[in-house]
Coordinates of C-alpha atoms in Angstrom, one line a residue:
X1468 CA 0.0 0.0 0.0
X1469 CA 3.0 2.0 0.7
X1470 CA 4.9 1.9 -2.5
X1471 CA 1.7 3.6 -4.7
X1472 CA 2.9 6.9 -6.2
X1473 CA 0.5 9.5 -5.3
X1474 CA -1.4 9.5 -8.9
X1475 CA -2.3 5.9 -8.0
X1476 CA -3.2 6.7 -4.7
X1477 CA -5.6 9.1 -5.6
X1478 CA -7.1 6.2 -8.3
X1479 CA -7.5 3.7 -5.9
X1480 CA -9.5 6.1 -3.4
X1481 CA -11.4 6.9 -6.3
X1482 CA -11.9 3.4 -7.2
X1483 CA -12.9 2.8 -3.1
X1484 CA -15.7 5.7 -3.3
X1485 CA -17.0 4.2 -6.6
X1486 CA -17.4 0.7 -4.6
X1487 CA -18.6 1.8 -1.4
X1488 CA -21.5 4.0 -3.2
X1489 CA -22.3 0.4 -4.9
X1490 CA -22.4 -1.5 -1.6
X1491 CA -24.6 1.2 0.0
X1492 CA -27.1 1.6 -2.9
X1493 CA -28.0 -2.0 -2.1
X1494 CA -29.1 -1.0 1.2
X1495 CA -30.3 2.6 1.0
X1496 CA -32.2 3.8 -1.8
X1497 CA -31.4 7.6 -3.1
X1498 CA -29.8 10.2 -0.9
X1499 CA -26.8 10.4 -3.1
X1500 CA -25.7 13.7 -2.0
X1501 CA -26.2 12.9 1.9
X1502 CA -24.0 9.5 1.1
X1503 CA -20.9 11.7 -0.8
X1504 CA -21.0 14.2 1.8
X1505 CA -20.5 11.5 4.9
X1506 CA -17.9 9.8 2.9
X1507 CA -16.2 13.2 2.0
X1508 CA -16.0 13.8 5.6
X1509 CA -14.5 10.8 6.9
X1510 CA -12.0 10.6 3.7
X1511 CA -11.0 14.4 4.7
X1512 CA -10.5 13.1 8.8
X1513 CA -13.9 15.8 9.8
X1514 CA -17.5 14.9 11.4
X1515 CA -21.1 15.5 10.2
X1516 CA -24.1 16.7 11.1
X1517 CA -27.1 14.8 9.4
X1518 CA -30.3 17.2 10.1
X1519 CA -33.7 15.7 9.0
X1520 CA -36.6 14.4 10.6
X1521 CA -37.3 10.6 12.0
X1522 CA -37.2 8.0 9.6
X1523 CA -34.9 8.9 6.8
X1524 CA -32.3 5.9 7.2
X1525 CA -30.1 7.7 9.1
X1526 CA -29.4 5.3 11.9
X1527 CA -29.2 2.7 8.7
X1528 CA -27.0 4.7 6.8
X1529 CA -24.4 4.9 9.6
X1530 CA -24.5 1.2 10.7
X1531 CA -24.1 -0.1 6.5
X1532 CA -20.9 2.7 5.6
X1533 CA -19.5 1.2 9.4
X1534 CA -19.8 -2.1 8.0
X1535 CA -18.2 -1.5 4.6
X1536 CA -15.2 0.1 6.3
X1537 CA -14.8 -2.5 8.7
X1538 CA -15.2 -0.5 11.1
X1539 CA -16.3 -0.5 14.8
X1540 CA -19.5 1.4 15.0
X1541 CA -21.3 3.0 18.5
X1542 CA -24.8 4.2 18.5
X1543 CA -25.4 6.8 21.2
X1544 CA -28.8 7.7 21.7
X1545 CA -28.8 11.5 23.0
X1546 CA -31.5 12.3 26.2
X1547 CA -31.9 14.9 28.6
X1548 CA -30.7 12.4 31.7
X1549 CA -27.6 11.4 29.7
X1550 CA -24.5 12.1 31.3
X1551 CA -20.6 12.8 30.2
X1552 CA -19.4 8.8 31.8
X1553 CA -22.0 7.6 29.8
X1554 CA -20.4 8.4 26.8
X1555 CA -16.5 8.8 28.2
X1556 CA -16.8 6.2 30.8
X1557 CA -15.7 6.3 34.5
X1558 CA -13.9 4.7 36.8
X1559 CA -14.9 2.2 39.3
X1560 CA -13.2 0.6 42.5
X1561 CA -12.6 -2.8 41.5
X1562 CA -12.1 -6.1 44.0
X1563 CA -8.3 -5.4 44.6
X1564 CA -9.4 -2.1 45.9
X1565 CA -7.7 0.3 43.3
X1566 CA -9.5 2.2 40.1
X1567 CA -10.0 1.1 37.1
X1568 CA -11.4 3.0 33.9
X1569 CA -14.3 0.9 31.8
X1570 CA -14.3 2.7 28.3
X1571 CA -17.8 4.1 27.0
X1572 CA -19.7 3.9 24.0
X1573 CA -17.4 7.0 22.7
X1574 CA -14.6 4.5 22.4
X1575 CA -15.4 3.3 18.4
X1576 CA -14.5 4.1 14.9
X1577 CA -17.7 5.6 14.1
X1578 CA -19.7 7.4 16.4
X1579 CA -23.1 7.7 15.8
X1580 CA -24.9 10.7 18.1
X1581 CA -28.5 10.5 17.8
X1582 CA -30.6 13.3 18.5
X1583 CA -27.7 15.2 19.9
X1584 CA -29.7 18.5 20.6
X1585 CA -31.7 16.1 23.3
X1586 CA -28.9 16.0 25.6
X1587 CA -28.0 19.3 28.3
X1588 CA -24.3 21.0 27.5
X1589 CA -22.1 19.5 29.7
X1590 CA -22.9 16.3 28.0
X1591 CA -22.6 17.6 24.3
X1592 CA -19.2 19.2 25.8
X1593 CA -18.3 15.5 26.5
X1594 CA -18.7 14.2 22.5
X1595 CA -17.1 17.4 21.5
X1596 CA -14.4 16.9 23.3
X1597 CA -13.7 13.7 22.4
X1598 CA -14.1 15.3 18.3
X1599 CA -12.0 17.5 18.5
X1600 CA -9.1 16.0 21.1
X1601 CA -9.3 12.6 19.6
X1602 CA -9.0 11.4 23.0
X1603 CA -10.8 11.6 26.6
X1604 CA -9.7 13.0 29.9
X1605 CA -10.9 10.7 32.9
X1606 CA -9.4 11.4 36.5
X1607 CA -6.4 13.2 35.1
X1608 CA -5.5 10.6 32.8
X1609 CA -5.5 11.0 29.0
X1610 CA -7.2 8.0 27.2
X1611 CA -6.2 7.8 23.1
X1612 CA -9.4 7.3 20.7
X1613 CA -9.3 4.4 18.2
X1614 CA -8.3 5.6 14.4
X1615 CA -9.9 6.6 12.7
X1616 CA -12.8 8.3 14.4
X1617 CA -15.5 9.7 13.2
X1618 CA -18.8 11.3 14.7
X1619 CA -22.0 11.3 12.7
X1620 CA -24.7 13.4 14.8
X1621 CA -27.9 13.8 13.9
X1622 CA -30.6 16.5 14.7
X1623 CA -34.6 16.4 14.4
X1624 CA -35.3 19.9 12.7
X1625 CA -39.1 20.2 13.4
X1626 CA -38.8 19.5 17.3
X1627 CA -38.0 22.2 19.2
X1628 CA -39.4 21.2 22.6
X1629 CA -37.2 19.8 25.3
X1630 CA -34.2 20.4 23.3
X1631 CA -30.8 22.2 23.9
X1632 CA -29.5 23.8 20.5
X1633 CA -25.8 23.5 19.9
X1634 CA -23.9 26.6 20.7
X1635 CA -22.0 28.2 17.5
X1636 CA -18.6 27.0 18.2
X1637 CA -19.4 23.6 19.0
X1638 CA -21.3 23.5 15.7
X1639 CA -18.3 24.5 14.1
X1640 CA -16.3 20.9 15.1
X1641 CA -18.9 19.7 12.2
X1642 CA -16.9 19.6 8.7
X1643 CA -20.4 19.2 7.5
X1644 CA -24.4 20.3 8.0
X1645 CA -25.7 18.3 6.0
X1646 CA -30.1 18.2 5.2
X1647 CA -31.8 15.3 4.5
X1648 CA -35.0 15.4 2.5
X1649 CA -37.8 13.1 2.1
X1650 CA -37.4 10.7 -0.8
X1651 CA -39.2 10.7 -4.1
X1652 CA -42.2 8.7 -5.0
X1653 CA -40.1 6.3 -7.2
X1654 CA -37.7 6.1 -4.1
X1655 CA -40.3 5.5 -1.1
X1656 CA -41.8 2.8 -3.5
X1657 CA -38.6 1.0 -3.7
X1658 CA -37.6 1.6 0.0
X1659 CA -41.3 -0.1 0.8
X1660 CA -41.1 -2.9 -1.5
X1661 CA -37.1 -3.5 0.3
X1662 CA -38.2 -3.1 3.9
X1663 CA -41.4 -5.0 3.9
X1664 CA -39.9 -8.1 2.2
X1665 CA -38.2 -10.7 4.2
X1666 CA -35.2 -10.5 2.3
X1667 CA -31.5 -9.8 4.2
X1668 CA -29.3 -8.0 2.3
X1669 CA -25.7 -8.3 2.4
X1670 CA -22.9 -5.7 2.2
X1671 CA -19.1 -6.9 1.5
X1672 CA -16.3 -5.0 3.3
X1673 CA -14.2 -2.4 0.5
X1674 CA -12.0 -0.8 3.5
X1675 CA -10.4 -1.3 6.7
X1676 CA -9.2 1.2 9.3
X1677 CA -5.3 1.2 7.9
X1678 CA -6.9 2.2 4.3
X1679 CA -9.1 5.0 5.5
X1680 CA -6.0 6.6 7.6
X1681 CA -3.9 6.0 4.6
X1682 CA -6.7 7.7 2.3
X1683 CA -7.1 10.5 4.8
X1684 CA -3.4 11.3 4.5
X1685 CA -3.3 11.0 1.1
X1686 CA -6.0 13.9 0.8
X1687 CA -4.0 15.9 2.9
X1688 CA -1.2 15.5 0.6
X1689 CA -3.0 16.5 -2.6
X1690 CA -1.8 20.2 -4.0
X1691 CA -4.0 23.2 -4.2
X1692 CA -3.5 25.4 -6.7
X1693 CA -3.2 29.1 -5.2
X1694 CA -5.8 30.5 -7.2
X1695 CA -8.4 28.0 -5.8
X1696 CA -7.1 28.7 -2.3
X1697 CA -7.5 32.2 -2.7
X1698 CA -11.0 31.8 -4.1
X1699 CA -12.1 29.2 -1.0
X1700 CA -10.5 31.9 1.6
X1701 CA -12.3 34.7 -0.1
X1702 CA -15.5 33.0 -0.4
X1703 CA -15.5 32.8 3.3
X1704 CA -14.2 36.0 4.3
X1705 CA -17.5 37.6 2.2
X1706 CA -19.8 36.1 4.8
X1707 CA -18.3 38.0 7.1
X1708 CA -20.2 41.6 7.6
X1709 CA -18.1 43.4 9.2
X1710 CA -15.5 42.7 6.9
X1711 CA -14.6 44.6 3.9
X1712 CA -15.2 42.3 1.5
X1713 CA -18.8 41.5 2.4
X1714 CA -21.0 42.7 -0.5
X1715 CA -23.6 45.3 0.9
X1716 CA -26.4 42.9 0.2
X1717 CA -24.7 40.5 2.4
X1718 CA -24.0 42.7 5.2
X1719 CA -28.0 43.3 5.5
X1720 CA -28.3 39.4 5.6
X1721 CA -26.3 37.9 7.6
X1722 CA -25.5 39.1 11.5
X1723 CA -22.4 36.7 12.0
X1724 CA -20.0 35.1 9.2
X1725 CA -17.9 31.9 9.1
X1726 CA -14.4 31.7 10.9
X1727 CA -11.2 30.2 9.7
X1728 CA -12.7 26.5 10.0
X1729 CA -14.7 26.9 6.9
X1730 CA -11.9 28.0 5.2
X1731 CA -10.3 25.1 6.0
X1732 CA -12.9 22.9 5.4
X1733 CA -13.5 24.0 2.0
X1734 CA -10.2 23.3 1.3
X1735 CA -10.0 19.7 2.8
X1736 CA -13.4 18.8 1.2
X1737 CA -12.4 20.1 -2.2
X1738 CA -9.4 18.1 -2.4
X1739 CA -11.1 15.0 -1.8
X1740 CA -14.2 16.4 -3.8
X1741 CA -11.5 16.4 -6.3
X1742 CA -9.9 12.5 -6.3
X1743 CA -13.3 11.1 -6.2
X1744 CA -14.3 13.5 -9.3
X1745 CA -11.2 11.9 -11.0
X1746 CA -9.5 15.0 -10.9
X1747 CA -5.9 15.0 -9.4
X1748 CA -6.0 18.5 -7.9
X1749 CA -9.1 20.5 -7.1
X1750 CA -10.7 23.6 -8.7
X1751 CA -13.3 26.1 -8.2
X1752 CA -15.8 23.9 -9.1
X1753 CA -14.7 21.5 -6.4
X1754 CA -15.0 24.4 -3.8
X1755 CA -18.6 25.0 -5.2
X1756 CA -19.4 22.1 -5.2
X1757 CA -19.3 21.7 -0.9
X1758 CA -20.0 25.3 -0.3
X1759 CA -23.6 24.9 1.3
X1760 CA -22.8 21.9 3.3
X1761 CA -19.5 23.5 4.7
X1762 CA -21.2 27.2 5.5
X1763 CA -24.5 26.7 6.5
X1764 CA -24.3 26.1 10.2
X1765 CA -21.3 28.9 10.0
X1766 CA -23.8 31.8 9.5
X1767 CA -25.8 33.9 11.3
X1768 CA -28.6 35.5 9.5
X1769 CA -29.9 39.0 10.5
X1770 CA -33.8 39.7 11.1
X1771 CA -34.3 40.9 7.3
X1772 CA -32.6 37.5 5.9
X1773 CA -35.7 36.0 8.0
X1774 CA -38.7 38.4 7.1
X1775 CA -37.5 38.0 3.5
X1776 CA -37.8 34.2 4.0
X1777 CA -34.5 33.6 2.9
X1778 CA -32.6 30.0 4.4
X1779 CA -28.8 30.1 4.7
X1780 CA -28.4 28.1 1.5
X1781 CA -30.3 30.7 -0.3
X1782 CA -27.4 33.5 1.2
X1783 CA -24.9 31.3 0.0
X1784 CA -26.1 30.8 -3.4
X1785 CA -26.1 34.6 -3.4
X1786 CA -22.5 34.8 -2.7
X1787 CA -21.7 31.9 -5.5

C-alpha cells in the first residue's frame, strides 16, 4: 500500500468511493448527495451533522458505511438524563481495591450521536471533546481514541421542545451540515417494496481502518493550486459583515459570518471532492461544489434574511 505513487493513490480512493456508493445503494435507496457528503467527511479526517426528521435511514445509513469500512460502530442515543461517563466512561473501585477506567460507547471508529440537541451542554461538551481532542480526559488521565474516528450526529429539525440547540462554536467541530430530504415517489416505493420483504441484504467490506488513515493522508497530501485557495478563503471572508469584502447585500443578511474552520474545510473537502471526481487536484468547481454543506451552520442570518424568508443556502447561493 506504501509503495503507490500518489497519482495511484488518488485512483484507488477513487476506485474505493465508486465501490462503497455500490455497496450502499443495495441497502439505501437515493440520498446520493447525503451518502458523498458523509464519505467526504470521513475521507478528509472531519465529522457531520445529518439534520432531517425521523425515519430517513439515518441510523441505517451509519451502521451499512461502518460495515463496509470494517469498522467499529457505537450508537449513542442522546437524552436529557444522559450524562458525560456515559459516553466517556468512568472509573470504578474494582475487587483489589484500586480504580479502574471501563471505556464508553465513545470508544469506536464511528460514532453515531442521535438526536444530539436532546442531551443538556455538559454532556454535548463531553462528545465534543472527544471530536476534537481525539481522545478523553478521565481522572487526570489522558485515554487515546481508536483511528480513525468519526462522529456522525444527527438532529430532528421540526422538534424544538425539550431540546438544547448547539452553541456556535461547537457546531463549528462539524466539517459538514448536511439536510436530508424526504425521498421521491419512485424512491419510497422501492424503499417499501425492500423493507417490507423478508429479504436480508448483504454488504461486502471495501476498507479497513489502515486504508481509511492512509486515504485521509493522502488527501492531505494533494496540492492546491493558489488561485483555488484564494478563491475558498475569499469566499469565506464575504460572509463575514463586518469585513470589507462583504457585498452590501450581504452585510443586511447575515449578523455573524464563518471563521477560519470553513476555510479550511472547504479546502479539505475540495481536495477530496477532487480525487473522487477523477481529478488529481481541485478547482473552483470543487470548492462550489461543498459550499452549502460546509457554510450553512457557520452563519448567522440577520432579522431581514428571515422576514424575507430567505434559508442560509439561499445566502450562500447569493455569494456563489
Amino acid at each position: 500500500m506504501q509503495h503507490r505513487t500518489d497519482v495511484e493513490a488518488a485512483d484507488a480512493l477513487k476506485d474505493a468511493h465508486k465501490r462503497i456508493i455500490s455497496e450502499i445503494g443495495k441497502v439505501i435507496i437515493g440520498q446520493d448527495e447525503v451518502i458523498k457528503s458523509v464519505l467526504i467527511s470521513i475521507f478528509s479526517n472531519g465529522h457531520c451533522l445529518l439534520v432531517g426528521v425521523p425515519g430517513l435511514a439515518k441510523t441505517l445509513l451509519v451502521q451499512t458505511v461502518a460495515q463496509i469500512l470494517d469498522l467499529d460502530f457505537s450508537r449513542i442515543q442522546f437524552t436529557p438524563d444522559l450524562m458525560p461517563s456515559d459516553i466517556i466512561g468512568s472509573e470504578i473501585l474494582g475487587e483489589d481495591r484500586s480504580f479502574k477506567f471501563i471505556s464508553g460507547p465513545v470508544f469506536a471508529n464511528i460514532i453515531l450521536a442521535d438526536e444530539i440537541n436532546r442531551t443538556p451542554p455538559k454532556t454535548q461538551a463531553a462528545l465534543l471533546e472527544a471530536m476534537q481532542e481525539k481522545a478523553v480526559t478521565v481522572a487526570g488521565v489522558t485515554h487515546k481514541l481508536a483511528q480513525p474516528f468519526f462522529v456522525l450526529a444527527t438532529q430532528n429539525p421540526i422538534e424544538q421542545e425539550g431540546t438544547y440547540p448547539l452553541p456556535e462554536a461547537q457546531l463549528d467541530r462539524f466539517m459538514f451540515n448536511v439536510s436530508l430530504d424526504y425521498p421521491s415517489f419512485k424512491e419510497e416505493l422501492q424503499i417499501v417494496k425492500n423493507t417490507t420483504s423478508s429479504s436480508n441484504i448483504q454488504v461486502d467490506k471495501v476498507l479497513n481502518a489502515e486504508e481509511i488513515i492512509y486515504f485521509q493522508h493522502l488527501v492531505r497530501n494533494i496540492p492546491v493550486p493558489d488561485n483555488v485557495l484564494e478563491y475558498a478563503v475569499k469566499l469565506v471572508s464575504k460572509t463575514r459583515p463586518n469585513g470589507g469584502t462583504a457585498p452590501a447585500e450581504i452585510k443586511r443578511l447575515l449578523n455573524w459570518g464563518a471563521g477560519p474552520r470553513a476555510s479550511q474545510f472547504l479546502v479539505l473537502g475540495a481536495k477530496c471532492h477532487a480525487v473522487i471526481s477523477g481529478k488529481y487536484s481541485p478547482d473552483i468547481e470543487d470548492v462550489q461544489a461543498i459550499a452549502k454543506p460546509v457554510l450553512r451552520h457557520r452563519i448567522i442570518r440577520s432579522y431581514h434574511a428571515e422576514a424575507e424568508g430567505l434559508s442560509a443556502d439561499d445566502i450562500i447561493q447569493k455569494l456563489l
